[in-house]
mmCIF file with all atom_site columns, C-alpha atoms in Angstrom:
data_model
loop_
_atom_site.group_PDB
_atom_site.id
_atom_site.type_symbol
_atom_site.label_atom_id
_atom_site.label_alt_id
_atom_site.label_comp_id
_atom_site.label_asym_id
_atom_site.label_entity_id
_atom_site.label_seq_id
_atom_site.pdbx_PDB_ins_code
_atom_site.Cartn_x
_atom_site.Cartn_y
_atom_site.Cartn_z
_atom_site.occupancy
_atom_site.B_iso_or_equiv
_atom_site.pdbx_formal_charge
_atom_site.auth_seq_id
_atom_site.auth_comp_id
_atom_site.auth_asym_id
_atom_site.auth_atom_id
_atom_site.pdbx_PDB_model_num
ATOM 1   C CA . MET A 1 1   ? -20.696 -10.765 25.959  1.00 31.00 ? 1219 MET A CA 1
ATOM 2   C CA . TYR A 1 2   ? -18.003 -13.072 24.671  1.00 30.00 ? 1220 TYR A CA 1
ATOM 3   C CA . GLY A 1 3   ? -14.491 -12.827 26.079  1.00 35.00 ? 1221 GLY A CA 1
ATOM 4   C CA . GLY A 1 4   ? -15.293 -9.319  27.314  1.00 35.00 ? 1222 GLY A CA 1
ATOM 5   C CA . VAL A 1 5   ? -16.429 -8.169  23.844  1.00 33.00 ? 1223 VAL A CA 1
ATOM 6   C CA . LYS A 1 6   ? -20.033 -7.230  23.125  1.00 33.00 ? 1224 LYS A CA 1
ATOM 7   C CA . VAL A 1 7   ? -21.239 -9.137  20.057  1.00 34.00 ? 1225 VAL A CA 1
ATOM 8   C CA . GLU A 1 8   ? -24.450 -8.068  18.336  1.00 35.00 ? 1226 GLU A CA 1
ATOM 9   C CA . LEU A 1 9   ? -26.269 -7.287  15.128  1.00 34.00 ? 1227 LEU A CA 1
ATOM 10  C CA . VAL A 1 10  ? -27.968 -3.914  15.321  1.00 34.00 ? 1228 VAL A CA 1
ATOM 11  C CA . LYS A 1 11  ? -31.200 -2.928  13.521  1.00 33.00 ? 1229 LYS A CA 1
ATOM 12  C CA . ALA A 1 12  ? -30.804 -0.731  10.497  1.00 33.00 ? 1230 ALA A CA 1
ATOM 13  C CA . VAL A 1 13  ? -32.179 1.713   8.017   1.00 34.00 ? 1231 VAL A CA 1
ATOM 14  C CA . PRO A 1 14  ? -31.434 -0.060  4.717   1.00 40.00 ? 1232 PRO A CA 1
ATOM 15  C CA . GLU A 1 15  ? -30.329 2.977   2.678   1.00 46.00 ? 1233 GLU A CA 1
ATOM 16  C CA . SER A 1 16  ? -27.457 3.934   4.934   1.00 51.00 ? 1234 SER A CA 1
ATOM 17  C CA . GLY A 1 17  ? -26.414 0.783   6.724   1.00 60.00 ? 1235 GLY A CA 1
ATOM 18  C CA . VAL A 1 18  ? -26.999 2.643   9.998   1.00 54.00 ? 1236 VAL A CA 1
ATOM 19  C CA . ALA A 1 19  ? -29.416 1.642   12.745  1.00 50.00 ? 1237 ALA A CA 1
ATOM 20  C CA . ARG A 1 20  ? -32.298 3.901   13.710  1.00 48.00 ? 1238 ARG A CA 1
ATOM 21  C CA . GLY A 1 21  ? -30.366 4.812   16.845  1.00 49.00 ? 1239 GLY A CA 1
ATOM 22  C CA . GLY A 1 22  ? -27.350 5.826   14.749  1.00 50.00 ? 1240 GLY A CA 1
ATOM 23  C CA . ASP A 1 23  ? -25.384 2.600   15.260  1.00 60.00 ? 1241 ASP A CA 1
ATOM 24  C CA . PRO A 1 24  ? -24.039 0.733   12.221  1.00 77.00 ? 1242 PRO A CA 1
ATOM 25  C CA . ILE A 1 25  ? -25.226 -2.702  11.170  1.00 92.00 ? 1243 ILE A CA 1
ATOM 26  C CA . GLN A 1 26  ? -22.345 -4.791  12.435  1.00 95.00 ? 1244 GLN A CA 1
ATOM 27  C CA . ASP A 1 27  ? -21.303 -8.049  13.996  1.00 96.00 ? 1245 ASP A CA 1
ATOM 28  C CA . ILE A 1 28  ? -18.081 -8.332  16.012  1.00 95.00 ? 1246 ILE A CA 1
ATOM 29  C CA . VAL A 1 29  ? -16.804 -11.853 16.501  1.00 94.00 ? 1247 VAL A CA 1
ATOM 30  C CA . PRO A 1 30  ? -13.856 -12.882 18.700  1.00 94.00 ? 1248 PRO A CA 1
ATOM 31  C CA . LEU A 1 31  ? -12.291 -16.021 17.254  1.00 91.00 ? 1249 LEU A CA 1
ATOM 32  C CA . ASP A 1 32  ? -10.387 -18.123 19.749  1.00 83.00 ? 1250 ASP A CA 1
ATOM 33  C CA . GLY A 1 33  ? -9.466  -21.759 19.528  1.00 75.00 ? 1251 GLY A CA 1
ATOM 34  C CA . ASP A 1 34  ? -8.371  -24.246 16.926  1.00 78.00 ? 1252 ASP A CA 1
ATOM 35  C CA . GLY A 1 35  ? -8.746  -24.343 13.149  1.00 75.00 ? 1253 GLY A CA 1
ATOM 36  C CA . SER A 1 36  ? -12.511 -24.831 13.442  1.00 87.00 ? 1254 SER A CA 1
ATOM 37  C CA . VAL A 1 37  ? -12.845 -21.060 13.956  1.00 91.00 ? 1255 VAL A CA 1
ATOM 38  C CA . ILE A 1 38  ? -12.284 -20.606 10.213  1.00 94.00 ? 1256 ILE A CA 1
ATOM 39  C CA . ALA A 1 39  ? -15.479 -22.504 9.385   1.00 95.00 ? 1257 ALA A CA 1
ATOM 40  C CA . GLN A 1 40  ? -17.278 -20.742 12.241  1.00 95.00 ? 1258 GLN A CA 1
ATOM 41  C CA . ALA A 1 41  ? -16.210 -17.366 10.815  1.00 96.00 ? 1259 ALA A CA 1
ATOM 42  C CA . ARG A 1 42  ? -17.520 -18.294 7.342   1.00 97.00 ? 1260 ARG A CA 1
ATOM 43  C CA . HIS A 1 43  ? -20.853 -19.402 8.809   1.00 97.00 ? 1261 HIS A CA 1
ATOM 44  C CA . ARG A 1 44  ? -21.074 -16.255 10.923  1.00 97.00 ? 1262 ARG A CA 1
ATOM 45  C CA . ALA A 1 45  ? -20.485 -14.096 7.819   1.00 98.00 ? 1263 ALA A CA 1
ATOM 46  C CA . ALA A 1 46  ? -23.190 -15.951 5.861   1.00 97.00 ? 1264 ALA A CA 1
ATOM 47  C CA . ASP A 1 47  ? -25.608 -15.635 8.785   1.00 97.00 ? 1265 ASP A CA 1
ATOM 48  C CA . PHE A 1 48  ? -24.824 -11.923 9.109   1.00 97.00 ? 1266 PHE A CA 1
ATOM 49  C CA . LEU A 1 49  ? -25.555 -11.216 5.429   1.00 97.00 ? 1267 LEU A CA 1
ATOM 50  C CA . GLY A 1 50  ? -28.658 -13.411 5.566   1.00 96.00 ? 1268 GLY A CA 1
ATOM 51  C CA . ARG A 1 51  ? -29.971 -11.389 8.524   1.00 94.00 ? 1269 ARG A CA 1
ATOM 52  C CA . VAL A 1 52  ? -29.063 -8.110  6.822   1.00 94.00 ? 1270 VAL A CA 1
ATOM 53  C CA . GLN A 1 53  ? -31.115 -9.201  3.839   1.00 92.00 ? 1271 GLN A CA 1
ATOM 54  C CA . ALA A 1 54  ? -34.064 -10.751 5.711   1.00 92.00 ? 1272 ALA A CA 1
ATOM 55  C CA . GLU A 1 55  ? -34.383 -8.357  8.644   1.00 89.00 ? 1273 GLU A CA 1
ATOM 56  C CA . HIS A 1 56  ? -33.229 -5.088  7.125   1.00 86.00 ? 1274 HIS A CA 1
ATOM 57  C CA . GLY A 1 57  ? -34.288 -5.421  3.502   1.00 88.00 ? 1275 GLY A CA 1
ATOM 58  C CA . LEU A 1 58  ? -30.841 -4.812  2.042   1.00 91.00 ? 1276 LEU A CA 1
ATOM 59  C CA . PRO A 1 59  ? -30.258 -6.692  -1.198  1.00 93.00 ? 1277 PRO A CA 1
ATOM 60  C CA . VAL A 1 60  ? -27.281 -9.071  -1.121  1.00 95.00 ? 1278 VAL A CA 1
ATOM 61  C CA . SER A 1 61  ? -26.336 -10.929 -4.286  1.00 96.00 ? 1279 SER A CA 1
ATOM 62  C CA . ALA A 1 62  ? -25.368 -14.591 -4.200  1.00 96.00 ? 1280 ALA A CA 1
ATOM 63  C CA . ARG A 1 63  ? -21.947 -13.523 -5.492  1.00 96.00 ? 1281 ARG A CA 1
ATOM 64  C CA . ALA A 1 64  ? -21.513 -11.082 -2.578  1.00 97.00 ? 1282 ALA A CA 1
ATOM 65  C CA . MET A 1 65  ? -22.464 -13.866 -0.161  1.00 97.00 ? 1283 MET A CA 1
ATOM 66  C CA . ASP A 1 66  ? -19.911 -16.247 -1.703  1.00 97.00 ? 1284 ASP A CA 1
ATOM 67  C CA . LEU A 1 67  ? -17.135 -13.653 -1.975  1.00 97.00 ? 1285 LEU A CA 1
ATOM 68  C CA . THR A 1 68  ? -17.642 -12.521 1.617   1.00 98.00 ? 1286 THR A CA 1
ATOM 69  C CA . GLN A 1 69  ? -17.267 -16.091 2.845   1.00 97.00 ? 1287 GLN A CA 1
ATOM 70  C CA . LEU A 1 70  ? -14.168 -16.565 0.663   1.00 97.00 ? 1288 LEU A CA 1
ATOM 71  C CA . VAL A 1 71  ? -12.573 -13.355 1.987   1.00 98.00 ? 1289 VAL A CA 1
ATOM 72  C CA . VAL A 1 72  ? -13.408 -14.262 5.588   1.00 97.00 ? 1290 VAL A CA 1
ATOM 73  C CA . SER A 1 73  ? -11.906 -17.720 5.097   1.00 96.00 ? 1291 SER A CA 1
ATOM 74  C CA . GLU A 1 74  ? -8.670  -16.363 3.605   1.00 94.00 ? 1292 GLU A CA 1
ATOM 75  C CA . LEU A 1 75  ? -8.190  -13.568 6.153   1.00 96.00 ? 1293 LEU A CA 1
ATOM 76  C CA . VAL A 1 76  ? -9.013  -15.678 9.203   1.00 95.00 ? 1294 VAL A CA 1
ATOM 77  C CA . THR A 1 77  ? -6.836  -18.544 7.919   1.00 92.00 ? 1295 THR A CA 1
ATOM 78  C CA . ASN A 1 78  ? -3.878  -16.178 7.565   1.00 91.00 ? 1296 ASN A CA 1
ATOM 79  C CA . ALA A 1 79  ? -4.478  -14.617 10.976  1.00 92.00 ? 1297 ALA A CA 1
ATOM 80  C CA . ARG A 1 80  ? -4.681  -18.025 12.670  1.00 91.00 ? 1298 ARG A CA 1
ATOM 81  C CA . LYS A 1 81  ? -1.625  -19.290 10.773  1.00 88.00 ? 1299 LYS A CA 1
ATOM 82  C CA . TYR A 1 82  ? 0.733   -16.348 11.186  1.00 87.00 ? 1300 TYR A CA 1
ATOM 83  C CA . ALA A 1 83  ? -0.348  -14.393 14.276  1.00 88.00 ? 1301 ALA A CA 1
ATOM 84  C CA . PRO A 1 84  ? -0.059  -15.565 17.862  1.00 82.00 ? 1302 PRO A CA 1
ATOM 85  C CA . GLY A 1 85  ? -3.039  -14.979 20.088  1.00 84.00 ? 1303 GLY A CA 1
ATOM 86  C CA . PRO A 1 86  ? -6.606  -13.925 19.473  1.00 89.00 ? 1304 PRO A CA 1
ATOM 87  C CA . VAL A 1 87  ? -8.314  -12.868 16.255  1.00 93.00 ? 1305 VAL A CA 1
ATOM 88  C CA . LEU A 1 88  ? -11.238 -10.480 16.003  1.00 96.00 ? 1306 LEU A CA 1
ATOM 89  C CA . MET A 1 89  ? -13.540 -10.342 12.966  1.00 97.00 ? 1307 MET A CA 1
ATOM 90  C CA . GLU A 1 90  ? -15.859 -7.422  12.322  1.00 97.00 ? 1308 GLU A CA 1
ATOM 91  C CA . LEU A 1 91  ? -18.586 -7.419  9.691   1.00 98.00 ? 1309 LEU A CA 1
ATOM 92  C CA . ARG A 1 92  ? -20.160 -4.049  8.928   1.00 97.00 ? 1310 ARG A CA 1
ATOM 93  C CA . ILE A 1 93  ? -22.531 -2.664  6.334   1.00 96.00 ? 1311 ILE A CA 1
ATOM 94  C CA . SER A 1 94  ? -21.365 0.656   4.927   1.00 93.00 ? 1312 SER A CA 1
ATOM 95  C CA . GLY A 1 95  ? -23.624 1.983   2.203   1.00 90.00 ? 1313 GLY A CA 1
ATOM 96  C CA . SER A 1 96  ? -23.646 -0.563  -0.614  1.00 92.00 ? 1314 SER A CA 1
ATOM 97  C CA . VAL A 1 97  ? -20.725 -2.657  0.655   1.00 95.00 ? 1315 VAL A CA 1
ATOM 98  C CA . VAL A 1 98  ? -20.003 -5.141  3.384   1.00 97.00 ? 1316 VAL A CA 1
ATOM 99  C CA . GLU A 1 99  ? -16.744 -4.427  5.180   1.00 97.00 ? 1317 GLU A CA 1
ATOM 100 C CA . VAL A 1 100 ? -14.876 -7.445  6.509   1.00 98.00 ? 1318 VAL A CA 1
ATOM 101 C CA . GLY A 1 101 ? -12.294 -6.473  9.107   1.00 98.00 ? 1319 GLY A CA 1
ATOM 102 C CA . VAL A 1 102 ? -9.910  -8.949  10.688  1.00 97.00 ? 1320 VAL A CA 1
ATOM 103 C CA . TRP A 1 103 ? -7.615  -7.893  13.524  1.00 96.00 ? 1321 TRP A CA 1
ATOM 104 C CA . ASP A 1 104 ? -4.770  -10.000 14.845  1.00 95.00 ? 1322 ASP A CA 1
ATOM 105 C CA . SER A 1 105 ? -1.878  -9.420  17.236  1.00 93.00 ? 1323 SER A CA 1
ATOM 106 C CA . ASP A 1 106 ? 0.979   -9.690  14.706  1.00 94.00 ? 1324 ASP A CA 1
ATOM 107 C CA . PRO A 1 107 ? 2.277   -6.233  13.692  1.00 93.00 ? 1325 PRO A CA 1
ATOM 108 C CA . VAL A 1 108 ? 3.873   -7.530  10.469  1.00 92.00 ? 1326 VAL A CA 1
ATOM 109 C CA . LEU A 1 109 ? 1.865   -6.256  7.500   1.00 92.00 ? 1327 LEU A CA 1
ATOM 110 C CA . PRO A 1 110 ? 1.082   -8.832  4.805   1.00 88.00 ? 1328 PRO A CA 1
ATOM 111 C CA . VAL A 1 111 ? 2.431   -8.363  1.307   1.00 82.00 ? 1329 VAL A CA 1
ATOM 112 C CA . ALA A 1 112 ? 0.831   -9.901  -1.753  1.00 76.00 ? 1330 ALA A CA 1
ATOM 113 C CA . ARG A 1 113 ? 3.322   -11.951 -3.681  1.00 73.00 ? 1331 ARG A CA 1
ATOM 114 C CA . ALA A 1 114 ? 3.761   -11.616 -7.415  1.00 73.00 ? 1332 ALA A CA 1
ATOM 115 C CA . ALA A 1 115 ? 1.422   -13.841 -9.383  1.00 69.00 ? 1333 ALA A CA 1
ATOM 116 C CA . ASP A 1 116 ? 2.986   -17.230 -10.049 1.00 71.00 ? 1334 ASP A CA 1
ATOM 117 C CA . VAL A 1 117 ? 0.837   -19.997 -11.509 1.00 74.00 ? 1335 VAL A CA 1
ATOM 118 C CA . GLY A 1 118 ? 3.531   -22.516 -10.563 1.00 77.00 ? 1336 GLY A CA 1
ATOM 119 C CA . ARG A 1 119 ? 3.421   -21.650 -6.874  1.00 70.00 ? 1337 ARG A CA 1
ATOM 120 C CA . VAL A 1 120 ? 1.409   -24.069 -4.764  1.00 71.00 ? 1338 VAL A CA 1
ATOM 121 C CA . GLY A 1 121 ? -0.505  -22.233 -2.054  1.00 69.00 ? 1339 GLY A CA 1
ATOM 122 C CA . GLN A 1 122 ? -0.019  -18.753 -0.633  1.00 68.00 ? 1340 GLN A CA 1
ATOM 123 C CA . HIS A 1 123 ? -2.402  -17.136 -3.130  1.00 73.00 ? 1341 HIS A CA 1
ATOM 124 C CA . GLY A 1 124 ? -4.934  -16.017 -0.507  1.00 81.00 ? 1342 GLY A CA 1
ATOM 125 C CA . LEU A 1 125 ? -4.046  -12.339 -0.389  1.00 87.00 ? 1343 LEU A CA 1
ATOM 126 C CA . GLU A 1 126 ? -3.910  -12.179 -4.204  1.00 85.00 ? 1344 GLU A CA 1
ATOM 127 C CA . ILE A 1 127 ? -7.403  -13.670 -4.367  1.00 88.00 ? 1345 ILE A CA 1
ATOM 128 C CA . VAL A 1 128 ? -8.762  -11.302 -1.723  1.00 92.00 ? 1346 VAL A CA 1
ATOM 129 C CA . MET A 1 129 ? -7.350  -8.262  -3.509  1.00 91.00 ? 1347 MET A CA 1
ATOM 130 C CA . ALA A 1 130 ? -8.737  -9.451  -6.855  1.00 90.00 ? 1348 ALA A CA 1
ATOM 131 C CA . VAL A 1 131 ? -12.330 -9.776  -5.621  1.00 92.00 ? 1349 VAL A CA 1
ATOM 132 C CA . ALA A 1 132 ? -12.397 -6.757  -3.298  1.00 93.00 ? 1350 ALA A CA 1
ATOM 133 C CA . GLN A 1 133 ? -13.890 -3.390  -4.091  1.00 93.00 ? 1351 GLN A CA 1
ATOM 134 C CA . GLY A 1 134 ? -11.522 -1.967  -1.476  1.00 94.00 ? 1352 GLY A CA 1
ATOM 135 C CA . PHE A 1 135 ? -8.577  -3.284  0.539   1.00 94.00 ? 1353 PHE A CA 1
ATOM 136 C CA . GLU A 1 136 ? -6.739  -1.661  3.443   1.00 95.00 ? 1354 GLU A CA 1
ATOM 137 C CA . VAL A 1 137 ? -4.072  -2.835  5.877   1.00 95.00 ? 1355 VAL A CA 1
ATOM 138 C CA . LYS A 1 138 ? -3.442  -0.744  8.979   1.00 95.00 ? 1356 LYS A CA 1
ATOM 139 C CA . ARG A 1 139 ? -1.018  -1.210  11.824  1.00 95.00 ? 1357 ARG A CA 1
ATOM 140 C CA . GLU A 1 140 ? -2.823  -0.885  15.167  1.00 94.00 ? 1358 GLU A CA 1
ATOM 141 C CA . PRO A 1 141 ? -1.333  -0.055  18.608  1.00 94.00 ? 1359 PRO A CA 1
ATOM 142 C CA . VAL A 1 142 ? -1.259  -3.839  19.021  1.00 93.00 ? 1360 VAL A CA 1
ATOM 143 C CA . GLY A 1 143 ? -1.142  -5.893  15.837  1.00 94.00 ? 1361 GLY A CA 1
ATOM 144 C CA . LYS A 1 144 ? -2.834  -4.998  12.582  1.00 96.00 ? 1362 LYS A CA 1
ATOM 145 C CA . ARG A 1 145 ? -6.254  -4.771  10.967  1.00 97.00 ? 1363 ARG A CA 1
ATOM 146 C CA . ILE A 1 146 ? -7.097  -5.777  7.413   1.00 97.00 ? 1364 ILE A CA 1
ATOM 147 C CA . THR A 1 147 ? -10.313 -4.358  6.007   1.00 97.00 ? 1365 THR A CA 1
ATOM 148 C CA . VAL A 1 148 ? -11.839 -5.569  2.764   1.00 97.00 ? 1366 VAL A CA 1
ATOM 149 C CA . ARG A 1 149 ? -14.893 -4.048  1.107   1.00 97.00 ? 1367 ARG A CA 1
ATOM 150 C CA . ILE A 1 150 ? -17.174 -6.176  -1.074  1.00 97.00 ? 1368 ILE A CA 1
ATOM 151 C CA . ALA A 1 151 ? -20.073 -4.791  -3.124  1.00 95.00 ? 1369 ALA A CA 1
ATOM 152 C CA . LEU A 1 152 ? -23.439 -6.122  -1.940  1.00 95.00 ? 1370 LEU A CA 1
ATOM 153 C CA . LEU A 1 153 ? -24.810 -6.107  -5.483  1.00 93.00 ? 1371 LEU A CA 1
ATOM 154 C CA . ASP A 1 154 ? -23.294 -7.451  -8.674  1.00 85.00 ? 1372 ASP A CA 1
ATOM 155 C CA . ASP A 1 155 ? -21.845 -5.005  -11.141 1.00 68.00 ? 1373 ASP A CA 1
ATOM 156 C CA . PRO A 1 156 ? -24.105 -4.809  -14.221 1.00 57.00 ? 1374 PRO A CA 1
ATOM 157 C CA . GLY A 1 157 ? -20.947 -4.995  -16.352 1.00 56.00 ? 1375 GLY A CA 1
ATOM 158 C CA . GLY A 1 158 ? -20.068 -8.334  -14.771 1.00 54.00 ? 1376 GLY A CA 1
ATOM 159 C CA . ASN A 1 159 ? -16.978 -7.170  -12.864 1.00 57.00 ? 1377 ASN A CA 1
ATOM 160 C CA . VAL A 1 160 ? -16.546 -9.575  -9.948  1.00 51.00 ? 1378 VAL A CA 1
ATOM 161 C CA . SER A 1 161 ? -15.378 -6.863  -7.536  1.00 52.00 ? 1379 SER A CA 1
ATOM 162 C CA . GLY A 1 162 ? -18.070 -4.324  -8.390  1.00 52.00 ? 1380 GLY A CA 1
ATOM 163 C CA . ARG A 1 163 ? -15.368 -1.943  -9.615  1.00 51.00 ? 1381 ARG A CA 1
ATOM 164 C CA . HIS A 1 164 ? -15.656 -0.271  -12.963 1.00 47.00 ? 1382 HIS A CA 1
ATOM 165 C CA . PRO A 1 165 ? -12.629 -0.630  -15.264 1.00 48.00 ? 1383 PRO A CA 1
ATOM 166 C CA . GLU A 1 166 ? -10.798 2.616   -15.867 1.00 48.00 ? 1384 GLU A CA 1
#
């Protein structure tokens, strides 16, 4: 238990991302404190994917590992910067993707700004959306949740997000 929230990695059946008991492979991490929680979140995401690979036999590409840490860093940075109060990160395996969910207490939904190579900073959401296989923002009863899906394996065509061009 951490801050009243149960935090655990559950055992899994590799094909489905679901534990033998029917529970998903997931890790829920409350992030309280100063800016050091951003690095802690990145390390927790890397550890989670490492355990998924080592303990459950799911393949995770080096690119998926790097992109997951990048997405975690961007989402947690934004949550810590713009939302008062606690942040909750959830990592979950769903089929062939890792879902990164970040909840914060601010109900204002983020909006990606138009690309501008001259702008210094504030490119995080653009980057996240560019590397994600899926992206969703949902208002919650308190705050909001952003969920990003990243392919666990590289696309044979070389697409960084795992999406196939249309």
